[in-house]
Short mmCIF file of C-alpha atoms in Angstrom, two decimals:
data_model
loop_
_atom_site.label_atom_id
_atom_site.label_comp_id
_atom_site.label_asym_id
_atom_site.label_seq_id
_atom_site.Cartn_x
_atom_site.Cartn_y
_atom_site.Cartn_z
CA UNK I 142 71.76 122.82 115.89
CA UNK I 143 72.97 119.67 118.05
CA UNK I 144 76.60 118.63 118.02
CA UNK I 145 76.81 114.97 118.82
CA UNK I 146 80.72 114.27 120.42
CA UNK I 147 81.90 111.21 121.37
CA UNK I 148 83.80 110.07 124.67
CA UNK I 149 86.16 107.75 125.17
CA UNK I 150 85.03 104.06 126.02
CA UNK I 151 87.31 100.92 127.24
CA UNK I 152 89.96 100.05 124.38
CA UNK I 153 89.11 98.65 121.33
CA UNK I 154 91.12 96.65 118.79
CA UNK I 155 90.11 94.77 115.97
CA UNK I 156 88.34 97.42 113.10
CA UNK I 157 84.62 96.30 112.30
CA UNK I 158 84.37 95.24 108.80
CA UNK I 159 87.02 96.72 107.42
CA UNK I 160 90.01 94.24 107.25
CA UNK I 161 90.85 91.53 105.22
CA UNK I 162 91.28 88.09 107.08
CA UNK I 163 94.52 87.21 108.97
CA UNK I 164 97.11 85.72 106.11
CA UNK I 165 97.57 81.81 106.64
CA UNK I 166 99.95 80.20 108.88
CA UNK I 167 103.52 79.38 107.43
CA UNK I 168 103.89 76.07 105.62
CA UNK I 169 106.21 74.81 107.78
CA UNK I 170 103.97 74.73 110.72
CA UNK I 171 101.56 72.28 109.18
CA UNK I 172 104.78 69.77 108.75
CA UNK I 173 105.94 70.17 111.76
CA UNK I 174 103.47 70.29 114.31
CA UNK I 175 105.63 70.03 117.45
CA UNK I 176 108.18 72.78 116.08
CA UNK I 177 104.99 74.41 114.75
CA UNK I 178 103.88 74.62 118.42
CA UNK I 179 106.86 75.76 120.12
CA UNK I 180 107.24 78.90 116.99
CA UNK I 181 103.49 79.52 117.38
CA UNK I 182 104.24 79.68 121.42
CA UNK I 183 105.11 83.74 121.58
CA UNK I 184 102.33 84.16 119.00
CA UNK I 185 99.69 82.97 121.20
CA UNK I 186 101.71 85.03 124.06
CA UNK I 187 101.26 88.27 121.47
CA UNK I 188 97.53 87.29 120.71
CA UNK I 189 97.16 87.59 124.51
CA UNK I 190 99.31 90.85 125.04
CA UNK I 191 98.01 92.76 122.09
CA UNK I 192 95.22 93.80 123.59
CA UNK I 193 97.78 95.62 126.19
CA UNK I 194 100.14 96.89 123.48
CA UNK I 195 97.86 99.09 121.26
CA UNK I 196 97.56 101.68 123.81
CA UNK I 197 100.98 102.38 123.40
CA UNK I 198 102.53 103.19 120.05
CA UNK I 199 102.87 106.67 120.27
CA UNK I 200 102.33 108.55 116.83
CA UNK I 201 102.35 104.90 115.22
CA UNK I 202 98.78 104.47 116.89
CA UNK I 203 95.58 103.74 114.97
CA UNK I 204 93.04 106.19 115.44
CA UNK I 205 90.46 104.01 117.20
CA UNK I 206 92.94 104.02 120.42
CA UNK I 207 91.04 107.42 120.75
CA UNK I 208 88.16 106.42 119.45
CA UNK I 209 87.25 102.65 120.39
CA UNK I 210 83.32 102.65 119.19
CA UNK I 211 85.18 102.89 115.61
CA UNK I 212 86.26 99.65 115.70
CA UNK I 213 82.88 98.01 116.15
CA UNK I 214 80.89 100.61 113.51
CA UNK I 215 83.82 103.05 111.56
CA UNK I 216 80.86 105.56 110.43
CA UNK I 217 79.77 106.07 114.36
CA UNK I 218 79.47 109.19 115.51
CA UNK I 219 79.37 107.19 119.12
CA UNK I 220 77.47 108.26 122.72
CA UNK I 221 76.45 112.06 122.97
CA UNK I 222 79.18 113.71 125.83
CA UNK I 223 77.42 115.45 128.43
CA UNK I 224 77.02 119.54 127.67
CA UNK I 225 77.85 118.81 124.36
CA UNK I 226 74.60 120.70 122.49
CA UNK I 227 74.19 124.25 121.81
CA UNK I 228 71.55 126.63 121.77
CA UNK I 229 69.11 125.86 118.91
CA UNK I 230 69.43 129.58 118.19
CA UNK I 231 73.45 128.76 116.69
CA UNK I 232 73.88 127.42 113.19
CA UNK I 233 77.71 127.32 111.96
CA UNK I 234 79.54 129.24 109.64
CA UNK I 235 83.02 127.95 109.20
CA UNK I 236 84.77 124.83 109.96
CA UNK I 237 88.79 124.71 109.68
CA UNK I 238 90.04 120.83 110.05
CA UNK I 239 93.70 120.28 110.27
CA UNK I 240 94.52 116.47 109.82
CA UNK I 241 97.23 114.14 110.19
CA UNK I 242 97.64 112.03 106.97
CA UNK I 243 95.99 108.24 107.44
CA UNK I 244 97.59 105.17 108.27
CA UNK I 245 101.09 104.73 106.57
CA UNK I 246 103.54 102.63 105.60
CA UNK I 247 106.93 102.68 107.45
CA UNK I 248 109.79 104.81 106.12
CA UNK I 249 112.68 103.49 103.97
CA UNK I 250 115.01 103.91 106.76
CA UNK I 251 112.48 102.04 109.15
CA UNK I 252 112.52 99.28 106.57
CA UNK I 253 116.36 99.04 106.19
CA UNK I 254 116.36 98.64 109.78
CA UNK I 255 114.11 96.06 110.28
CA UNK I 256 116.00 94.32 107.17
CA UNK I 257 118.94 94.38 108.81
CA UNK I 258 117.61 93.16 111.78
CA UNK I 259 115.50 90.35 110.10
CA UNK I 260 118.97 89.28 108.17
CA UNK I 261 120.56 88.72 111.42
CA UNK I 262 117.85 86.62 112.68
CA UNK I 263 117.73 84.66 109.29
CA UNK I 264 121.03 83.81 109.35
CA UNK I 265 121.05 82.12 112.82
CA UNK I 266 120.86 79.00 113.95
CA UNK I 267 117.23 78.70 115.88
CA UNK I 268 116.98 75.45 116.84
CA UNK I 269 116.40 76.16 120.01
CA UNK I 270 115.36 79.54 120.20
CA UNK I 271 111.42 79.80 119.22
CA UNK I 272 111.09 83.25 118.89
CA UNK I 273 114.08 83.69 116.95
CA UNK I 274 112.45 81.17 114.59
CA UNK I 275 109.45 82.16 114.28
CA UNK I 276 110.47 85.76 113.42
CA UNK I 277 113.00 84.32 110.71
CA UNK I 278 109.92 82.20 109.45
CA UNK I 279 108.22 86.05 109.03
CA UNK I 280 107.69 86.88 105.77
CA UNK I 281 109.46 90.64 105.10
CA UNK I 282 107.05 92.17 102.54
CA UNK I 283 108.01 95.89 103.14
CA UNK I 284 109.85 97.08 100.55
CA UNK I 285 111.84 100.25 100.29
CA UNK I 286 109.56 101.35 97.59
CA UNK I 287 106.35 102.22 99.69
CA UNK I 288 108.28 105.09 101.95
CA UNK I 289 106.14 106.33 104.22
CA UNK I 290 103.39 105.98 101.58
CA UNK I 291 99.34 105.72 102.53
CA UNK I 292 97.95 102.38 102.99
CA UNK I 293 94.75 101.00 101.99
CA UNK I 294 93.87 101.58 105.60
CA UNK I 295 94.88 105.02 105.05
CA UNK I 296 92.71 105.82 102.60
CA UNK I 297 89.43 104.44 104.54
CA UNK I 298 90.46 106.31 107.68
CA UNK I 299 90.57 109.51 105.81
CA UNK I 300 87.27 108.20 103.90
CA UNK I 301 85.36 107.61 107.03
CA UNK I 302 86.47 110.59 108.62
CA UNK I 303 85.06 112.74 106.05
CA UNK I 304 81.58 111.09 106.30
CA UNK I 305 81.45 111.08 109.80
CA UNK I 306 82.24 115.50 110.05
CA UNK I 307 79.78 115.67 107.14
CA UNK I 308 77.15 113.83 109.91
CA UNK I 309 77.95 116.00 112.79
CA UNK I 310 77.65 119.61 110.45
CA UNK I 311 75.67 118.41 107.35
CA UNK I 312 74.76 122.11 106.94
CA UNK I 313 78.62 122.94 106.24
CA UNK I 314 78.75 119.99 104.02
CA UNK I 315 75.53 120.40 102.26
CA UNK I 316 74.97 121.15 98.51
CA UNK I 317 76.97 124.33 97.11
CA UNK I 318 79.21 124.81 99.90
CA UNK I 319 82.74 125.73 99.01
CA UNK I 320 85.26 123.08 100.10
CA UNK I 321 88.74 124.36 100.18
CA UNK I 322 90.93 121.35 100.60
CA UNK I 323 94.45 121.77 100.41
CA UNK I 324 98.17 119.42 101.42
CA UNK I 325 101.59 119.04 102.24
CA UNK I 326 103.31 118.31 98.99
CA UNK I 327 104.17 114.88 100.96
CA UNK I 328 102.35 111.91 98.74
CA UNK I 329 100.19 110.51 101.64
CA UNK I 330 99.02 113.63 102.75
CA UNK I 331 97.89 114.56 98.71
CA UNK I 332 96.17 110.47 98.73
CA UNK I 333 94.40 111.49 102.10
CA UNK I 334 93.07 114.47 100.70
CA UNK I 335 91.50 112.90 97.69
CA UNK I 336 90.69 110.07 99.81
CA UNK I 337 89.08 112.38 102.60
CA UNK I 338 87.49 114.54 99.14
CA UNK I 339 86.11 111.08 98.00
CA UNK I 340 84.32 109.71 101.31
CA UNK I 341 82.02 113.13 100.92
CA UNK I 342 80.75 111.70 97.80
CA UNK I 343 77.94 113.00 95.73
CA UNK I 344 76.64 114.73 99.35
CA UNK I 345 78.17 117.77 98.12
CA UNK I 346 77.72 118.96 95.18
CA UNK I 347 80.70 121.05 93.41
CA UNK I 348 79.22 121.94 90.05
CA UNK I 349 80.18 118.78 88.61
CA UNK I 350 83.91 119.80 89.63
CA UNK I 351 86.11 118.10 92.00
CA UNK I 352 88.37 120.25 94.00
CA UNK I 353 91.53 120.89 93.89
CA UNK I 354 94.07 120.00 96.21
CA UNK I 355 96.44 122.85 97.08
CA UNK I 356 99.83 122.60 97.74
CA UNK I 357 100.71 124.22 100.64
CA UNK I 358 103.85 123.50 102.58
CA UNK I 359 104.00 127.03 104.03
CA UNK I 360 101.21 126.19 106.45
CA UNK I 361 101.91 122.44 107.04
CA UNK I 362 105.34 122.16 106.64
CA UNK I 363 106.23 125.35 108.52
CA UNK I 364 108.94 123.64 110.25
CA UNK I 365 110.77 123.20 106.89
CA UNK I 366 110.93 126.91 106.32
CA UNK I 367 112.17 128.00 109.88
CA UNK I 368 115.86 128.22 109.97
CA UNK I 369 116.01 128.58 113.58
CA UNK I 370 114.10 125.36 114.06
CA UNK I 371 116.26 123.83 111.30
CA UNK I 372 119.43 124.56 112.85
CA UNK I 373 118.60 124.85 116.72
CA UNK I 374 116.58 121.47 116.83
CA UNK I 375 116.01 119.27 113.31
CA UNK I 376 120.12 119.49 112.67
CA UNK I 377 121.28 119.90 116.11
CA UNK I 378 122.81 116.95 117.19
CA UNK I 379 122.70 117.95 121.18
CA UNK I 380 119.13 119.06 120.93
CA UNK I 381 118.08 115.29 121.31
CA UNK I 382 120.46 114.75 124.02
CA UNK I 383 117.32 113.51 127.04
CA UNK I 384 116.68 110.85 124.03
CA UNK I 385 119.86 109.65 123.54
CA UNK I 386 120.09 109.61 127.38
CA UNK I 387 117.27 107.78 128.12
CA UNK I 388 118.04 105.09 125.14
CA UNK I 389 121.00 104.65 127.05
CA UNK I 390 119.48 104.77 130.88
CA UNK I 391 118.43 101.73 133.05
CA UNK I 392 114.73 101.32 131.50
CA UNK I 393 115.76 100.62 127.89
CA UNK I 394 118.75 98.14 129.29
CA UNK I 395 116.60 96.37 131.22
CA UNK I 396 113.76 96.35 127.83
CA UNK I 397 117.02 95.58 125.06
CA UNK I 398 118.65 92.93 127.68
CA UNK I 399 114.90 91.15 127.46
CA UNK I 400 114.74 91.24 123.63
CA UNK I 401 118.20 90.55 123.33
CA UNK I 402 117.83 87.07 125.46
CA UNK I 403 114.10 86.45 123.75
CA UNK I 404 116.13 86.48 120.22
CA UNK I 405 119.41 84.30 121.60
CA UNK I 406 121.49 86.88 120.69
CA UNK I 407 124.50 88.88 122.22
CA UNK I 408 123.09 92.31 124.10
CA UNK I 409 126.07 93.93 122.36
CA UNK I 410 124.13 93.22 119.05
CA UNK I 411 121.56 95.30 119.42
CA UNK I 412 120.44 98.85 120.25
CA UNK I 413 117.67 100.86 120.97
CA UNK I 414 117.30 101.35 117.64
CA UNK I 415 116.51 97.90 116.51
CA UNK I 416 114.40 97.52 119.59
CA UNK I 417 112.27 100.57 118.81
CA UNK I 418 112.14 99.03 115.11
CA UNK I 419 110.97 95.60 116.25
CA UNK I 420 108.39 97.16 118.35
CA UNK I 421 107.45 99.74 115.16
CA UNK I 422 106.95 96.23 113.07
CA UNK I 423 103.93 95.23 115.79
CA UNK I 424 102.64 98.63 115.50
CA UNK I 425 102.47 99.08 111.67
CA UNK I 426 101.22 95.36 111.04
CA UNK I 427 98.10 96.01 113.80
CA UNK I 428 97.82 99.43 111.79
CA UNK I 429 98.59 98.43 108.30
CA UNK I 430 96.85 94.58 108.50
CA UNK I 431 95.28 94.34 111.73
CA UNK I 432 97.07 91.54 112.63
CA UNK I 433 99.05 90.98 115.79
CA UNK I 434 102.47 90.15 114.40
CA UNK I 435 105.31 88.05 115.65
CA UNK I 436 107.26 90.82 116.76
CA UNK I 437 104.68 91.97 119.40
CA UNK I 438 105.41 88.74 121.21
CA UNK I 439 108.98 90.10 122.02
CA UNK I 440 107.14 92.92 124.22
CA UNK I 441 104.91 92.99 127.59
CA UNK I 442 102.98 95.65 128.38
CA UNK I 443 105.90 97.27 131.02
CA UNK I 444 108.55 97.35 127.68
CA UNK I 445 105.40 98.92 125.52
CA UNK I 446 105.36 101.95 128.71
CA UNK I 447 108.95 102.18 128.16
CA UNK I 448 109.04 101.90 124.44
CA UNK I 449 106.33 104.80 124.20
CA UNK I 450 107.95 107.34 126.57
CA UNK I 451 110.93 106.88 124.47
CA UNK I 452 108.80 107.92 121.31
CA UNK I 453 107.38 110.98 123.28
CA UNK I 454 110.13 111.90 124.47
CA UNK I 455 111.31 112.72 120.94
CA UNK I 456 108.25 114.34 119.81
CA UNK I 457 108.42 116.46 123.32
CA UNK I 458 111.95 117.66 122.66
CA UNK I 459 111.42 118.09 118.89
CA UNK I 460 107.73 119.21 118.04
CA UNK I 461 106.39 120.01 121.32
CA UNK I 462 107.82 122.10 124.45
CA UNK I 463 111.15 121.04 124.45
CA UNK I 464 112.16 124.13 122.78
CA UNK I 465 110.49 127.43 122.31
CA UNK I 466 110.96 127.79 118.58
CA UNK I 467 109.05 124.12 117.96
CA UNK I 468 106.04 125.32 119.06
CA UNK I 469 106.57 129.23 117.76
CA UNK I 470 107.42 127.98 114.84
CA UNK I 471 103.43 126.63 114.17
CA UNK I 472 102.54 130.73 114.72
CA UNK I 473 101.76 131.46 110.87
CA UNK I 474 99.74 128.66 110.68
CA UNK I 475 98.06 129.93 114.35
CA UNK I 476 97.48 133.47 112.43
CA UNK I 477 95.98 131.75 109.12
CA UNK I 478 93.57 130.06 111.75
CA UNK I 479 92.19 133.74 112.72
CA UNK I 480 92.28 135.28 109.80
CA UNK I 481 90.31 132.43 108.21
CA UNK I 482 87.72 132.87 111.23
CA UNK I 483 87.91 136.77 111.15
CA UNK I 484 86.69 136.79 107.63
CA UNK I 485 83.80 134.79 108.24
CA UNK I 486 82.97 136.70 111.01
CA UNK I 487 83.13 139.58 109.02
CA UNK I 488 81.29 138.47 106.46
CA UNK I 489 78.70 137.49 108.19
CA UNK I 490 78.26 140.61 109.87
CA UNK I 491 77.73 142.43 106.09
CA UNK I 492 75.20 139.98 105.58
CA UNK I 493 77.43 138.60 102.56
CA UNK I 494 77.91 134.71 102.08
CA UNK I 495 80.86 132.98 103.34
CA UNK I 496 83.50 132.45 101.33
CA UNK I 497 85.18 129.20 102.87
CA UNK I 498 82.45 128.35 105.16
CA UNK I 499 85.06 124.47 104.64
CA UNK I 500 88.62 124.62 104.67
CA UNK I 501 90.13 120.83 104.98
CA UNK I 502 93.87 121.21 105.52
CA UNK I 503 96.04 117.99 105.29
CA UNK I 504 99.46 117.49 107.04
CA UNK I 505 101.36 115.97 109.91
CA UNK I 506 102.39 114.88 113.24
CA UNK I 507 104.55 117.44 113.00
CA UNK I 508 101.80 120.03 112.05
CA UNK I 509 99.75 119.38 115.07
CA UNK I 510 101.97 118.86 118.00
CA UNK I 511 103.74 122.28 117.66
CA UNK I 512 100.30 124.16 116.84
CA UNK I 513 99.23 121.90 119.67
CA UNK I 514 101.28 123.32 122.13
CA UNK I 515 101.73 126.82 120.70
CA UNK I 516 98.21 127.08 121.86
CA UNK I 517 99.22 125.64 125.86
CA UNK I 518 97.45 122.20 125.57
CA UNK I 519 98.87 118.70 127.03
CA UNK I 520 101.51 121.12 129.36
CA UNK I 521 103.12 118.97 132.28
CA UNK I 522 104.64 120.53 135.34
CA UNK I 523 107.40 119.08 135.05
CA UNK I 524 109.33 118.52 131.64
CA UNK I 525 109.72 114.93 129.94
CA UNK I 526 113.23 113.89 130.70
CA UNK I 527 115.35 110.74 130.23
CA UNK I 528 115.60 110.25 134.02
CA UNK I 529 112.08 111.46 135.53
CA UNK I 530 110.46 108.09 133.28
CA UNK I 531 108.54 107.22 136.38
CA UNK I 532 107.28 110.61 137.61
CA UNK I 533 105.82 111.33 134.28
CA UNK I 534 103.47 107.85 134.11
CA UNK I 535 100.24 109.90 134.28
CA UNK I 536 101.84 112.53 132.06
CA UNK I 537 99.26 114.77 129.75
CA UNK I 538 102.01 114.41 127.07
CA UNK I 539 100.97 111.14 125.41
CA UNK I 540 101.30 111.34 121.41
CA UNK I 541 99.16 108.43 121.04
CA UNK I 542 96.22 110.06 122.44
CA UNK I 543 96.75 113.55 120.65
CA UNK I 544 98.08 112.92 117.14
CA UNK I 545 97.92 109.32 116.03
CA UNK I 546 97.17 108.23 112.39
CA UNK I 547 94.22 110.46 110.95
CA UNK I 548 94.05 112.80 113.81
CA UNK I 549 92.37 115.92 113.74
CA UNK I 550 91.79 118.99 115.62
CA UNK I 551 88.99 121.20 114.32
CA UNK I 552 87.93 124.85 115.05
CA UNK I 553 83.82 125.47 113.96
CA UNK I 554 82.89 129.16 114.37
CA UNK I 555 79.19 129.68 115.03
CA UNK I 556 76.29 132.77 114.43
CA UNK I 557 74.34 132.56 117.38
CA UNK I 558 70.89 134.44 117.42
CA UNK I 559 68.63 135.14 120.60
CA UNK I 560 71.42 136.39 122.49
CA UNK I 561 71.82 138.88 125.48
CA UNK I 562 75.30 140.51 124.11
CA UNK I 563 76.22 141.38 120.73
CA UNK I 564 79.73 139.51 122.03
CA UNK I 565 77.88 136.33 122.06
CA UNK I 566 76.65 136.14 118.49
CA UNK I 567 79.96 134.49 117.56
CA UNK I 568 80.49 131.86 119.32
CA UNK I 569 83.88 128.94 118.82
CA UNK I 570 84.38 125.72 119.54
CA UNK I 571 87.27 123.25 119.35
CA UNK I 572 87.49 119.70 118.89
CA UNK I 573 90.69 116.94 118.87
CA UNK I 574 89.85 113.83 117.13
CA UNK I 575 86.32 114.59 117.31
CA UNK I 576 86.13 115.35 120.94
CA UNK I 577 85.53 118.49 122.05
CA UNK I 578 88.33 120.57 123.58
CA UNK I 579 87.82 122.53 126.88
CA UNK I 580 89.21 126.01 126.17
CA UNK I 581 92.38 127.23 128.70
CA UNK I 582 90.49 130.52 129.69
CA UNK I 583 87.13 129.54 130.74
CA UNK I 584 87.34 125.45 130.58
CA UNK I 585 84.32 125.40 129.08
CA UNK I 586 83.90 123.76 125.89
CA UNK I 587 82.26 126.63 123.72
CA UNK I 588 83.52 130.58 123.80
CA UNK I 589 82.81 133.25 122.58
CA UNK I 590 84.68 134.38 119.53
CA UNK I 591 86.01 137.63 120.93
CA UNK I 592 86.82 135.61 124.17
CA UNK I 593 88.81 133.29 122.63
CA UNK I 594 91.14 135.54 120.57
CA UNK I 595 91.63 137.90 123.05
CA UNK I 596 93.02 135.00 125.17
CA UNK I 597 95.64 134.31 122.41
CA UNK I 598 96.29 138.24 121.35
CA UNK I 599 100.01 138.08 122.31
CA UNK I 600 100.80 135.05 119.88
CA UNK I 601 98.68 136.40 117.20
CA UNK I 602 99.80 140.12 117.84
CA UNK I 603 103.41 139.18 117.90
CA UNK I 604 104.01 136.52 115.72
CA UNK I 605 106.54 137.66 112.94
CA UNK I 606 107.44 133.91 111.17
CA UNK I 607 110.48 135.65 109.53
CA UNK I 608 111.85 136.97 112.64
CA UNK I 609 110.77 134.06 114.78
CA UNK I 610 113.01 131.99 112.46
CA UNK I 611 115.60 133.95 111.31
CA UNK I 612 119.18 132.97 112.23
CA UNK I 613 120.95 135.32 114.38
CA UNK I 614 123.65 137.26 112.37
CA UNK I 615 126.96 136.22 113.72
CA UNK I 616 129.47 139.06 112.75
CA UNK I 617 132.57 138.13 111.50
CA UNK I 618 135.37 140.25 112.17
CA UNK I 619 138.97 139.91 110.74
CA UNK I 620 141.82 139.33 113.20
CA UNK I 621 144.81 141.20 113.62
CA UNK I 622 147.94 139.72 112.24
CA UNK I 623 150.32 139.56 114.97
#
């Protein structure tokens, strides 16, 4: 058995073969050629700077960020990573994939935003402000309507992603295996389910059946069924209080004070809010159309560093290590993990066949990060905060490069024969947007089973979900009439 795992090359951009061409230039332009010039001006700038942007959209990030080869050949399976094979002697039994849904569409509260911030810009008088103009020339095409659904892009992430596993482990995807596919009740994650189900094809054969797609918000939606999350963090306004301090420290000024004087408008009519939306708009039209937008030309590369630690920051404080019960929250999912793997291994053992030797598990940001850090990976020293912005430039936490559109983390439990031990006839290994994970208690990038859960036996030994999130009872007691 040889598992081929990719490593990270110099950043890539455009996405081989798989985007229509740019849309034409406005009308106008061709009338006007020297106002055409001066509105195309900060489009040439962004054509320039895009290349320096991509790196940094946080969880708005295309997948081939992490995975450049993509974007020349989306099927690639890319350059073999050094120590990457294992014994001959191993052939796999189970493979659990958790994925983030593919590329979306913005939310309806992004695109009332960057309506409302468009309508300003209409309404102007641009004369002599070309960037102002040229964004007012930008057509807005989002509509309320698509709310956070998949894109077409979407779909062929999730597509190619599903031929690409079945290439690495074609004897877990072969003919007959059981795939056990299953969703958050959240439309794009049920479309990149059937679209992942789809890009397998007629490679494996299900009787003639297609699969369902189960519904299970439990698992990836756990957040939305822990109280103590709910009320401590998701409802809390102080909980985001290094955000809101850092939206209002000397980094984001200096970023909203740029914008502001790019657009010819007043400081005082804008916020970080509308910055971080005009600097979403790049990111979904590189994402959604692969086309470097207008609104990218109202960032450099300094405001893109600054625009993506304020996007971490918010996934730090809210999904990763912020707060205990983010990443304790993920523990039931954690525990289906093992159970999953314990039952294989089990299984095995009696000689019996596997019973999910595929389990395909579609969710979130949201579902990753926590699990992510539940399990003590992408740790800093020293916590993201609104005023440590440059101590933490080399920082580990970087949602970009852990859970950007399509990612996946992946857990493949192996039989191993020809070994010295019976320990070592299980064997595990781990892998984050196909790249193989080094594991915390040996950093080696394949363990032994019994190694591996004995490393996490307090989480999976004391995780109680109901009394992890439970609220604490508050006793009321009546008072005294005086």
């Amino acid at each position: 058995m040889f598992l081929l795992i990719s490593r990270p090359e110099g950043q890539g951009q455009a996405r081989g073969g798989s985007r229509p061409p740019a849309p034409p230039l406005p009308a106008a332009a061709a009338m006007a050629p020297r106002r055409a010039a001066a509105c195309l001006l900060p489009l040439l700038v962004a054509a320039a700077a895009s290349a320096g942007l991509g790196g940094y959209f946080g969880t708005k990030s295309r997948y081939e960020e992490v995975n450049p080869h993509l974007a020349e050949d989306p099927l690639s399976l890319g350059p073999v990573a050094a120590g990457a094979r294992l014994p001959a002697a191993c052939a796999p039994l189970q493979l659990r994939a958790l994925l983030r849904h593919g590329t979306r569409y913005p939310t309806a509260g992004q695109i009332r935003r960057l309506a409302e911030l468009h309508g300003r810009l209409r309404r102007r008088p641009a004369a002599a402000c070309p960037a102002a103009a040229a964004l007012a020339a930008w057509q807005m095409w989002y509509e309320e309507s698509l709310d956070g659904r998949l894109a077409p892009q979407g779909r062929r992430d999730m597509e190619h992603l599903a031929r690409r596993l079945a290439a690495r482990f074609p004897a877990l995807f072969a003919a007959r295996r059981r795939l056990a596919l299953a969703s958050s009740s959240k439309h794009r994650c049920l479309q990149s389910g059937a679209a992942f189900r789809r890009g397998l094809g007629p490679a494996l054969s299900l009787g003639g059946e297609e699969p369902e797609i189960e519904v299970n918000d439990a698992l990836m939606r756990f957040f939305d069924h822990c109280d103590k999350f709910i009320a401590s963090v998701e409802e809390n306004d102080t909980a985001m209080h290094q955000v809101n301090a850092f939206k209002e420290g000397p980094e984001m000024r200096k970023v909203l004070e740029k914008v502001a004087s790019a657009l010819c408008l007043p400081a005082e009519e804008l916020n970080a809010d509308l910055v971080q939306v005009a600097f979403l708009t790049c990111s979904y039209e590189l994402a959604i159309k692969n086309v470097t937008s207008p609104w990218c030309s109202l960032f450099s590369e300094e405001d893109a560093k600054v625009l993506e630690y304020l996007n971490d920051l918010k996934q730090y404080w809210k999904r990763g290590y912020g707060y205990d019960i983010n990443s304790r929250s993920s523990c039931i999912l954690f525990q289906d993990i093992f159970q999953q793997l314990d039952k294989a291994v089990e299984e095995s053992k009696s000689s019996k066949p596997i019973s999910s030797p595929l389990i395909v598990q579609v969710g979130h940001a949201e579902t990753l990060q926590p699990l992510l850090a539940l399990m003590g990976f992408f740790k800093d020293d020293e916590p993201l905060r609104a005023n440590n912005y440059i101590r933490q430039a080399h920082r580990k936490f970087r949602t970009g490069h852990i859970v950007p559109y399509a990612a996946n983390l992946v857990f493949v439990l192996y039989h191993c024969d020809q070994v010295k031990t019976s320990k070592e006839e299980y064997q595990v290994q781990m892998l984050l947007n196909e790249k193989l994970m080094p594991f915390h208690h040996s950093n080696e990038t394949i363990s032994t089973y019994a190694d591996f859960k004995d490393y996490y036996k307090d989480i999976l030994q004391n995780c109680h979900f109901k009394e992890v999130c439970e609220l604490p009872k508050v006793n009321i007691t009546a008072i005294d009439e005086l």
